[in-house]
Amino acid sequence: MKSVLLFGVLVVLEFVGPSAVLGQAEPAVEPRLEAAVFDVAAETRAYLDRLTPEQKERSDAYFEGGYWLQLWGLLYTLGVSWLLLGTGLSARLRDIAVRFGRWKPLQTVLYLVQYLVIATALFFPLTYYQGFVREHEYGLATQSFGPWFSEQMLALAVSMVLLSILLIPLYAVLRRAPRTWWIWGSLIGVLFLIFGILIAPVYVDPLFNTYVLLEDPEVKEPILSMARASGIETDRVYQFDASRQTHRISANVSGFAGTMAIRLNDNLLERCSLPEIEAVMAHEIGHYALNHIYESILFLAVVLVIGFLFIHLTFDRVVRRWGERWRVSGIGDLAGLPLLTALLSLYFFVATPFLNTYIRVNEAEADLFGLHAAGQPDGFAEVALKLGEYRKLDPGPIEEWIFYDHPSGRARIEMAMQWKAEHLDE
Ligand SMILES: [Zn+2]
């Protein structure tokens, strides 16, 4: 309301000001009058009101269910870890791994493989409910059980390979530097993260989806034009068949300088108009242009140092109290991996609001960049509304701070309408 009044005053000043004296009042004033009529709050509300109360209720229920799943996920992890330690199973798995020889990397891999198989089996009820039953209940998933299950097995195999690459050097450090491991461990964690960002688009993602070059020039050219204008040198846009797994729309800009690739999924192509696609891709280009990948690596390095320091300060205490019963001798003992996992999960659970806020701020930056780059505020608002299928549109401020890793639909539509209000005369 206030902004409307302010606009009114500006229009009046303009009208009786210099332009009136020059006798050009009418053409100069017209766009401003239009701006005065454009009510950001009302336009935002009009978008939000397009969802029926039933649709809104469904979307809220799905998203709020996710809050509880985060808590259940933590409790489940603590339970599984306690089971593995308390029954002495973890110590037995280590004994088996050690029987195969003195070579430490082999012991690490053998322990890890057994651990992952058992943990995955114990987690299955939660994974099945969260990843299959619930997704189907809300009409988001497209896969039948068979293909879904074989993808879970594929993911397990990928985890075995990738976690081996992480844990072999990490346990070498844990054994050799029990006091300062949290510093070297963080360094290994960050190097692993960079390695993951480099190889995932090339070796991991194609295991789950097929990536092909986007040919349609009507879609490709506007995306490449925005990319060039934002300093991204590429002549390729990839599309992938996410509809194999889900109805969700998504896109990303992945990799570093050399491996950089713009990728969008087929749901986005099928379900969205060109202005909407441009709005989404401008946002993704924004992540790249604003160096969010590099910033996030730096941020996660700090998060890891604090997390590993927390484990360093707590692990030995727990082992002093329970170690004998669990047959875990210290941080360098492979049998202690469930405890390491439990403490790390606890840390990331507590850190969730801070991690979410960091990501959400980056996302809002990319949103703003995208609005400037694409100039499609309505396309952007339409997509924000579509994402409202599974992300609660209008949360309270504390709720948004704790749980949202992207701005809420309301915040995004509001930003787009504000941008539109200020660009009406273009
Ligand atoms: Zn984003």
Short mmCIF file of C-alpha atoms and ligand atoms in Angstrom, two decimals:
data_model
loop_
_atom_site.label_atom_id
_atom_site.label_comp_id
_atom_site.label_asym_id
_atom_site.label_seq_id
_atom_site.Cartn_x
_atom_site.Cartn_y
_atom_site.Cartn_z
CA MET A 1 0.00 0.00 0.00
CA LYS A 2 2.77 2.38 0.97
CA SER A 3 4.59 1.87 -2.33
CA VAL A 4 1.44 2.64 -4.27
CA LEU A 5 1.09 5.93 -2.40
CA LEU A 6 4.74 6.73 -3.08
CA PHE A 7 4.28 6.01 -6.75
CA GLY A 8 1.26 8.31 -6.73
CA VAL A 9 3.31 11.14 -5.23
CA LEU A 10 6.10 10.63 -7.78
CA VAL A 11 3.62 10.76 -10.64
CA VAL A 12 2.15 13.99 -9.30
CA LEU A 13 5.61 15.56 -8.90
CA GLU A 14 6.50 14.53 -12.42
CA PHE A 15 3.26 15.85 -13.75
CA VAL A 16 3.59 19.32 -12.24
CA GLY A 17 7.38 19.36 -12.64
CA PRO A 18 9.71 20.30 -15.51
CA SER A 19 8.04 18.15 -18.16
CA ALA A 20 4.75 19.98 -17.68
CA VAL A 21 6.58 23.25 -18.23
CA LEU A 22 8.10 21.88 -21.42
CA GLY A 23 4.67 20.86 -22.59
CA GLN A 24 5.55 17.12 -22.96
CA ALA A 25 3.71 15.97 -19.92
CA GLU A 26 1.57 13.26 -21.45
CA PRO A 27 4.07 10.90 -23.15
CA ALA A 28 6.59 11.22 -20.34
CA VAL A 29 4.08 10.40 -17.65
CA GLU A 30 2.28 7.46 -19.20
CA PRO A 31 4.68 4.64 -18.18
CA ARG A 32 4.87 5.96 -14.64
CA LEU A 33 1.09 5.88 -14.39
CA GLU A 34 1.22 2.26 -15.45
CA ALA A 35 3.78 1.60 -12.72
CA ALA A 36 1.51 3.20 -10.17
CA VAL A 37 -1.25 0.76 -11.10
CA PHE A 38 1.05 -2.27 -10.77
CA ASP A 39 0.66 -3.46 -7.18
CA VAL A 40 3.47 -5.91 -6.34
CA ALA A 41 1.66 -7.42 -3.35
CA ALA A 42 -1.57 -7.91 -5.30
CA GLU A 43 0.23 -9.44 -8.30
CA THR A 44 2.10 -11.82 -5.98
CA ARG A 45 -1.16 -12.79 -4.28
CA ALA A 46 -2.82 -13.35 -7.67
CA TYR A 47 -0.12 -15.88 -8.57
CA LEU A 48 -0.34 -17.68 -5.22
CA ASP A 49 -4.14 -17.81 -5.41
CA ARG A 50 -3.97 -19.83 -8.61
CA LEU A 51 -3.34 -22.91 -6.50
CA THR A 52 -6.59 -24.37 -5.16
CA PRO A 53 -6.82 -24.88 -1.37
CA GLU A 54 -6.51 -28.65 -2.01
CA GLN A 55 -3.33 -28.21 -4.07
CA LYS A 56 -1.89 -25.93 -1.41
CA GLU A 57 -2.73 -28.37 1.36
CA ARG A 58 -1.11 -31.22 -0.55
CA SER A 59 2.07 -29.26 -1.25
CA ASP A 60 2.30 -28.10 2.39
CA ALA A 61 1.77 -31.66 3.64
CA TYR A 62 4.48 -33.04 1.35
CA PHE A 63 7.02 -30.40 2.31
CA GLU A 64 6.27 -30.42 6.05
CA GLY A 65 6.52 -34.22 6.00
CA GLY A 66 10.08 -33.62 4.83
CA TYR A 67 10.85 -31.75 8.08
CA TRP A 68 9.95 -34.85 10.09
CA LEU A 69 11.85 -37.11 7.73
CA GLN A 70 15.01 -35.17 8.55
CA LEU A 71 14.48 -35.95 12.22
CA TRP A 72 13.57 -39.61 11.57
CA GLY A 73 16.62 -39.87 9.31
CA LEU A 74 18.88 -38.72 12.14
CA LEU A 75 17.25 -41.01 14.73
CA TYR A 76 17.43 -43.93 12.31
CA THR A 77 21.14 -43.27 11.69
CA LEU A 78 21.82 -43.14 15.43
CA GLY A 79 19.82 -46.35 15.90
CA VAL A 80 21.65 -48.24 13.15
CA SER A 81 25.02 -47.03 14.44
CA TRP A 82 24.17 -48.09 17.98
CA LEU A 83 23.03 -51.50 16.72
CA LEU A 84 26.26 -52.06 14.78
CA LEU A 85 28.41 -50.98 17.72
CA GLY A 86 26.37 -52.39 20.61
CA THR A 87 26.03 -55.90 19.16
CA GLY A 88 29.74 -56.01 18.41
CA LEU A 89 28.90 -56.50 14.73
CA SER A 90 31.11 -53.62 13.64
CA ALA A 91 34.09 -55.12 15.49
CA ARG A 92 33.42 -58.49 13.83
CA LEU A 93 33.33 -56.86 10.38
CA ARG A 94 36.72 -55.30 11.13
CA ASP A 95 38.10 -58.66 12.28
CA ILE A 96 36.99 -60.21 8.96
CA ALA A 97 38.59 -57.35 6.99
CA VAL A 98 41.86 -57.69 8.91
CA ARG A 99 42.01 -61.46 8.25
CA PHE A 100 42.54 -60.75 4.54
CA GLY A 101 46.01 -59.31 5.10
CA ARG A 102 47.97 -56.49 6.61
CA TRP A 103 47.57 -54.06 3.72
CA LYS A 104 45.56 -51.22 5.27
CA PRO A 105 43.83 -49.90 2.11
CA LEU A 106 42.43 -53.38 1.44
CA GLN A 107 41.21 -53.65 5.06
CA THR A 108 39.49 -50.28 4.72
CA VAL A 109 37.72 -51.28 1.51
CA LEU A 110 36.67 -54.68 2.89
CA TYR A 111 35.26 -53.17 6.06
CA LEU A 112 33.47 -50.44 4.07
CA VAL A 113 31.84 -52.87 1.63
CA GLN A 114 30.42 -55.02 4.46
CA TYR A 115 29.33 -51.93 6.39
CA LEU A 116 27.54 -50.40 3.37
CA VAL A 117 25.69 -53.62 2.53
CA ILE A 118 24.43 -54.06 6.10
CA ALA A 119 23.62 -50.35 6.64
CA THR A 120 21.77 -50.18 3.31
CA ALA A 121 19.72 -53.24 4.25
CA LEU A 122 18.89 -51.81 7.70
CA PHE A 123 17.98 -48.46 6.14
CA PHE A 124 15.80 -50.02 3.48
CA PRO A 125 12.40 -49.48 5.19
CA LEU A 126 13.10 -45.74 5.48
CA THR A 127 14.62 -45.49 1.98
CA TYR A 128 11.67 -47.38 0.50
CA TYR A 129 9.10 -45.19 2.23
CA GLN A 130 10.87 -41.89 1.54
CA GLY A 131 12.14 -42.56 -1.97
CA PHE A 132 9.38 -44.74 -3.39
CA VAL A 133 6.08 -44.94 -1.48
CA ARG A 134 5.87 -41.28 -0.55
CA GLU A 135 6.99 -40.01 -3.97
CA HIS A 136 4.26 -42.12 -5.61
CA GLU A 137 1.68 -41.04 -3.04
CA TYR A 138 2.24 -37.43 -4.07
CA GLY A 139 2.37 -38.23 -7.78
CA LEU A 140 5.99 -37.15 -8.19
CA ALA A 141 7.62 -40.46 -9.13
CA THR A 142 7.36 -42.20 -12.49
CA GLN A 143 9.30 -45.44 -11.82
CA SER A 144 7.90 -48.86 -10.97
CA PHE A 145 9.58 -50.85 -8.20
CA GLY A 146 11.96 -52.89 -10.38
CA PRO A 147 13.83 -50.03 -12.07
CA TRP A 148 13.78 -48.04 -8.83
CA PHE A 149 15.33 -50.90 -6.89
CA SER A 150 18.04 -51.54 -9.48
CA GLU A 151 18.96 -47.84 -9.32
CA GLN A 152 19.30 -48.18 -5.54
CA MET A 153 21.72 -51.06 -6.11
CA LEU A 154 23.63 -49.01 -8.66
CA ALA A 155 23.84 -46.14 -6.16
CA LEU A 156 25.18 -48.61 -3.56
CA ALA A 157 27.93 -49.72 -5.97
CA VAL A 158 28.83 -46.09 -6.74
CA SER A 159 29.00 -45.34 -3.00
CA MET A 160 31.36 -48.28 -2.48
CA VAL A 161 33.77 -46.93 -5.09
CA LEU A 162 33.57 -43.26 -4.11
CA LEU A 163 33.67 -43.82 -0.34
CA SER A 164 36.67 -46.13 -0.76
CA ILE A 165 38.46 -43.27 -2.51
CA LEU A 166 37.58 -41.02 0.46
CA LEU A 167 38.16 -43.43 3.34
CA ILE A 168 41.52 -44.92 2.31
CA PRO A 169 43.42 -41.61 2.73
CA LEU A 170 41.15 -40.49 5.60
CA TYR A 171 41.88 -43.60 7.69
CA ALA A 172 45.58 -43.33 6.87
CA VAL A 173 45.48 -39.88 8.48
CA LEU A 174 43.27 -41.04 11.38
CA ARG A 175 45.85 -43.74 12.24
CA ARG A 176 48.95 -41.56 11.85
CA ALA A 177 47.78 -38.24 13.32
CA PRO A 178 45.20 -38.96 16.04
CA ARG A 179 45.55 -35.41 17.44
CA THR A 180 45.62 -33.26 14.31
CA TRP A 181 43.61 -35.49 11.95
CA TRP A 182 40.70 -33.05 11.87
CA ILE A 183 42.84 -30.52 9.96
CA TRP A 184 44.27 -33.03 7.43
CA GLY A 185 40.96 -34.83 7.29
CA SER A 186 39.20 -31.63 6.28
CA LEU A 187 41.76 -31.12 3.53
CA ILE A 188 41.09 -34.65 2.25
CA GLY A 189 37.34 -33.95 2.47
CA VAL A 190 37.66 -30.81 0.35
CA LEU A 191 39.88 -32.52 -2.24
CA PHE A 192 37.32 -35.32 -2.42
CA LEU A 193 34.56 -32.75 -2.95
CA ILE A 194 36.47 -31.16 -5.85
CA PHE A 195 37.14 -34.62 -7.28
CA GLY A 196 33.41 -35.40 -7.01
CA ILE A 197 32.39 -32.19 -8.78
CA LEU A 198 34.86 -32.98 -11.56
CA ILE A 199 33.93 -36.61 -12.18
CA ALA A 200 30.19 -36.74 -11.32
CA PRO A 201 28.90 -35.15 -14.56
CA VAL A 202 31.17 -37.36 -16.68
CA TYR A 203 31.14 -40.73 -14.87
CA VAL A 204 28.27 -40.82 -12.34
CA ASP A 205 25.29 -38.91 -13.77
CA PRO A 206 25.29 -40.84 -17.09
CA LEU A 207 24.83 -44.09 -15.10
CA PHE A 208 21.35 -42.93 -14.09
CA ASN A 209 20.26 -40.79 -17.06
CA THR A 210 20.97 -40.35 -20.73
CA TYR A 211 22.47 -37.02 -21.75
CA VAL A 212 22.16 -35.81 -25.34
CA LEU A 213 22.82 -32.48 -27.04
CA LEU A 214 19.81 -30.20 -27.17
CA GLU A 215 19.19 -29.60 -30.87
CA ASP A 216 16.09 -27.37 -31.03
CA PRO A 217 17.56 -23.96 -32.00
CA GLU A 218 14.51 -22.10 -30.69
CA VAL A 219 15.34 -23.26 -27.17
CA LYS A 220 19.11 -23.61 -27.49
CA GLU A 221 19.94 -20.23 -29.02
CA PRO A 222 18.38 -18.00 -26.33
CA ILE A 223 20.15 -20.09 -23.63
CA LEU A 224 23.53 -19.84 -25.37
CA SER A 225 23.00 -16.13 -25.94
CA MET A 226 22.43 -15.57 -22.20
CA ALA A 227 25.47 -17.75 -21.43
CA ARG A 228 27.72 -15.74 -23.75
CA ALA A 229 26.41 -12.47 -22.33
CA SER A 230 27.32 -13.78 -18.86
CA GLY A 231 30.88 -14.70 -19.83
CA ILE A 232 30.34 -18.45 -20.31
CA GLU A 233 32.14 -19.88 -23.32
CA THR A 234 30.22 -22.89 -24.55
CA ASP A 235 28.29 -23.92 -27.64
CA ARG A 236 26.58 -26.93 -26.12
CA VAL A 237 23.45 -27.44 -24.05
CA TYR A 238 22.58 -30.96 -22.85
CA GLN A 239 19.18 -32.41 -22.11
CA PHE A 240 18.58 -35.51 -19.98
CA ASP A 241 15.68 -37.90 -19.41
CA ALA A 242 14.74 -37.17 -15.78
CA SER A 243 11.17 -38.23 -16.65
CA ARG A 244 12.50 -41.77 -16.20
CA GLN A 245 12.43 -41.15 -12.44
CA THR A 246 10.29 -38.11 -11.70
CA HIS A 247 7.91 -35.38 -12.85
CA ARG A 248 10.04 -32.67 -11.26
CA ILE A 249 11.53 -29.96 -13.45
CA SER A 250 15.19 -29.14 -13.00
CA ALA A 251 18.36 -27.91 -14.64
CA ASN A 252 21.94 -27.27 -13.63
CA VAL A 253 25.23 -25.82 -14.68
CA SER A 254 27.87 -28.29 -13.54
CA GLY A 255 31.62 -28.72 -13.45
CA PHE A 256 34.57 -26.37 -13.54
CA ALA A 257 35.98 -24.23 -16.34
CA GLY A 258 36.93 -27.11 -18.67
CA THR A 259 34.14 -29.53 -17.79
CA MET A 260 31.47 -26.82 -17.53
CA ALA A 261 28.15 -27.92 -19.02
CA ILE A 262 24.67 -26.42 -19.17
CA ARG A 263 22.09 -29.17 -18.64
CA LEU A 264 18.32 -29.20 -18.42
CA ASN A 265 15.87 -32.05 -17.97
CA ASP A 266 13.11 -33.17 -20.31
CA ASN A 267 10.36 -32.28 -17.80
CA LEU A 268 11.44 -28.65 -18.06
CA LEU A 269 11.31 -28.86 -21.87
CA GLU A 270 7.92 -30.60 -21.88
CA ARG A 271 6.12 -28.72 -19.15
CA CYS A 272 7.39 -25.15 -19.53
CA SER A 273 7.02 -22.35 -22.07
CA LEU A 274 10.08 -20.70 -23.61
CA PRO A 275 9.98 -17.69 -21.24
CA GLU A 276 9.84 -20.12 -18.30
CA ILE A 277 12.78 -22.16 -19.66
CA GLU A 278 14.75 -18.94 -20.17
CA ALA A 279 13.99 -17.86 -16.61
CA VAL A 280 15.25 -21.19 -15.20
CA MET A 281 18.37 -21.34 -17.36
CA ALA A 282 19.26 -17.71 -16.57
CA HIS A 283 19.15 -18.69 -12.88
CA GLU A 284 21.50 -21.65 -13.52
CA ILE A 285 23.85 -19.45 -15.55
CA GLY A 286 23.78 -17.07 -12.58
CA HIS A 287 25.20 -19.77 -10.29
CA TYR A 288 28.11 -20.16 -12.66
CA ALA A 289 28.68 -16.47 -13.38
CA LEU A 290 28.59 -15.66 -9.65
CA ASN A 291 31.21 -18.34 -8.88
CA HIS A 292 28.90 -20.18 -6.51
CA ILE A 293 30.73 -23.49 -7.06
CA TYR A 294 34.05 -22.05 -5.81
CA GLU A 295 32.41 -20.15 -2.95
CA SER A 296 30.55 -23.25 -1.83
CA ILE A 297 33.73 -25.33 -1.76
CA LEU A 298 35.31 -22.71 0.48
CA PHE A 299 32.22 -22.60 2.69
CA LEU A 300 32.09 -26.40 2.98
CA ALA A 301 35.77 -26.45 3.91
CA VAL A 302 34.93 -24.31 6.95
CA VAL A 303 31.88 -26.48 7.74
CA LEU A 304 34.06 -29.61 7.57
CA VAL A 305 36.81 -28.22 9.81
CA ILE A 306 34.24 -27.37 12.48
CA GLY A 307 32.50 -30.74 12.06
CA PHE A 308 35.71 -32.76 12.28
CA LEU A 309 36.82 -30.69 15.28
CA PHE A 310 33.51 -31.59 16.96
CA ILE A 311 34.15 -35.28 16.24
CA HIS A 312 37.72 -34.96 17.48
CA LEU A 313 36.45 -33.55 20.78
CA THR A 314 33.69 -36.15 21.28
CA PHE A 315 34.87 -39.42 19.69
CA ASP A 316 37.55 -40.25 22.27
CA ARG A 317 35.22 -39.49 25.16
CA VAL A 318 32.61 -41.90 23.86
CA VAL A 319 35.30 -44.55 23.23
CA ARG A 320 36.68 -44.12 26.76
CA ARG A 321 33.21 -44.85 28.11
CA TRP A 322 31.99 -47.58 25.68
CA GLY A 323 35.05 -48.57 23.64
CA GLU A 324 35.86 -51.74 25.54
CA ARG A 325 32.32 -53.06 25.26
CA TRP A 326 32.17 -52.21 21.52
CA ARG A 327 35.76 -53.42 20.91
CA VAL A 328 36.62 -50.04 19.33
CA SER A 329 40.14 -48.86 20.24
CA GLY A 330 40.14 -45.30 18.91
CA ILE A 331 39.51 -42.96 15.98
CA GLY A 332 41.90 -44.92 13.72
CA ASP A 333 40.02 -48.20 14.30
CA LEU A 334 37.79 -49.13 11.33
CA ALA A 335 35.22 -50.59 13.72
CA GLY A 336 34.54 -47.02 14.89
CA LEU A 337 33.10 -45.95 11.53
CA PRO A 338 29.47 -46.20 12.75
CA LEU A 339 30.32 -43.83 15.61
CA LEU A 340 32.04 -41.45 13.18
CA THR A 341 28.92 -41.57 10.97
CA ALA A 342 26.58 -40.98 13.93
CA LEU A 343 28.54 -37.96 15.19
CA LEU A 344 28.81 -36.47 11.70
CA SER A 345 25.04 -36.92 11.15
CA LEU A 346 24.33 -35.23 14.47
CA TYR A 347 26.58 -32.33 13.50
CA PHE A 348 25.01 -31.86 10.07
CA PHE A 349 21.53 -32.09 11.59
CA VAL A 350 22.29 -29.23 13.98
CA ALA A 351 24.01 -27.28 11.17
CA THR A 352 21.03 -27.68 8.81
CA PRO A 353 19.56 -24.17 9.27
CA PHE A 354 22.98 -22.60 8.64
CA LEU A 355 23.70 -24.76 5.61
CA ASN A 356 20.21 -24.09 4.25
CA THR A 357 20.61 -20.36 4.79
CA TYR A 358 23.95 -20.30 3.01
CA ILE A 359 22.49 -22.16 0.02
CA ARG A 360 19.26 -20.14 0.06
CA VAL A 361 21.16 -16.85 -0.05
CA ASN A 362 23.12 -18.12 -3.08
CA GLU A 363 19.86 -19.23 -4.68
CA ALA A 364 18.33 -15.78 -4.17
CA GLU A 365 21.42 -14.24 -5.78
CA ALA A 366 21.04 -16.56 -8.77
CA ASP A 367 17.32 -15.64 -8.92
CA LEU A 368 18.14 -11.96 -9.13
CA PHE A 369 20.89 -12.56 -11.68
CA GLY A 370 18.43 -14.64 -13.69
CA LEU A 371 15.78 -11.92 -13.68
CA HIS A 372 18.29 -9.42 -15.04
CA ALA A 373 19.73 -11.84 -17.60
CA ALA A 374 16.47 -13.24 -18.99
CA GLY A 375 14.08 -10.36 -18.29
CA GLN A 376 11.25 -12.90 -17.84
CA PRO A 377 9.63 -12.05 -14.48
CA ASP A 378 6.36 -13.78 -15.37
CA GLY A 379 8.16 -16.86 -16.71
CA PHE A 380 10.10 -16.95 -13.46
CA ALA A 381 6.93 -16.58 -11.35
CA GLU A 382 5.21 -19.35 -13.33
CA VAL A 383 8.08 -21.73 -12.59
CA ALA A 384 8.10 -20.76 -8.91
CA LEU A 385 4.43 -21.68 -8.87
CA LYS A 386 5.12 -25.01 -10.59
CA LEU A 387 7.78 -25.82 -7.97
CA GLY A 388 5.00 -25.22 -5.45
CA GLU A 389 3.83 -28.74 -6.31
CA TYR A 390 6.34 -30.04 -3.80
CA ARG A 391 7.70 -26.99 -1.99
CA LYS A 392 5.40 -25.22 0.45
CA LEU A 393 4.70 -21.84 -1.19
CA ASP A 394 4.13 -19.52 1.73
CA PRO A 395 6.01 -20.47 4.93
CA GLY A 396 6.59 -18.38 8.05
CA PRO A 397 9.94 -16.55 8.32
CA ILE A 398 11.47 -18.89 10.94
CA GLU A 399 10.25 -21.93 9.02
CA GLU A 400 11.91 -20.58 5.86
CA TRP A 401 15.14 -19.88 7.77
CA ILE A 402 15.37 -23.40 9.18
CA PHE A 403 14.08 -25.63 6.41
CA TYR A 404 14.40 -23.88 3.03
CA ASP A 405 17.46 -24.38 0.84
CA HIS A 406 15.76 -22.29 -1.86
CA PRO A 407 13.69 -19.13 -1.40
CA SER A 408 10.01 -20.00 -0.94
CA GLY A 409 7.66 -19.63 -3.91
CA ARG A 410 6.15 -16.54 -2.34
CA ALA A 411 9.55 -14.87 -1.90
CA ARG A 412 10.50 -15.71 -5.49
CA ILE A 413 7.25 -14.48 -7.02
CA GLU A 414 7.47 -11.32 -4.92
CA MET A 415 11.02 -10.70 -6.18
CA ALA A 416 9.92 -11.24 -9.78
CA MET A 417 6.93 -8.90 -9.43
CA GLN A 418 9.09 -6.22 -7.80
CA TRP A 419 11.54 -6.54 -10.70
CA LYS A 420 8.66 -6.32 -13.16
CA ALA A 421 7.25 -3.23 -11.46
CA GLU A 422 10.57 -1.45 -11.88
CA HIS A 423 10.92 -2.47 -15.57
CA LEU A 424 7.42 -1.80 -16.86
CA ASP A 425 8.50 1.00 -19.18
CA GLU A 426 11.08 -1.14 -21.02
ZN ZN B 1 19.80 -22.66 -8.10
#
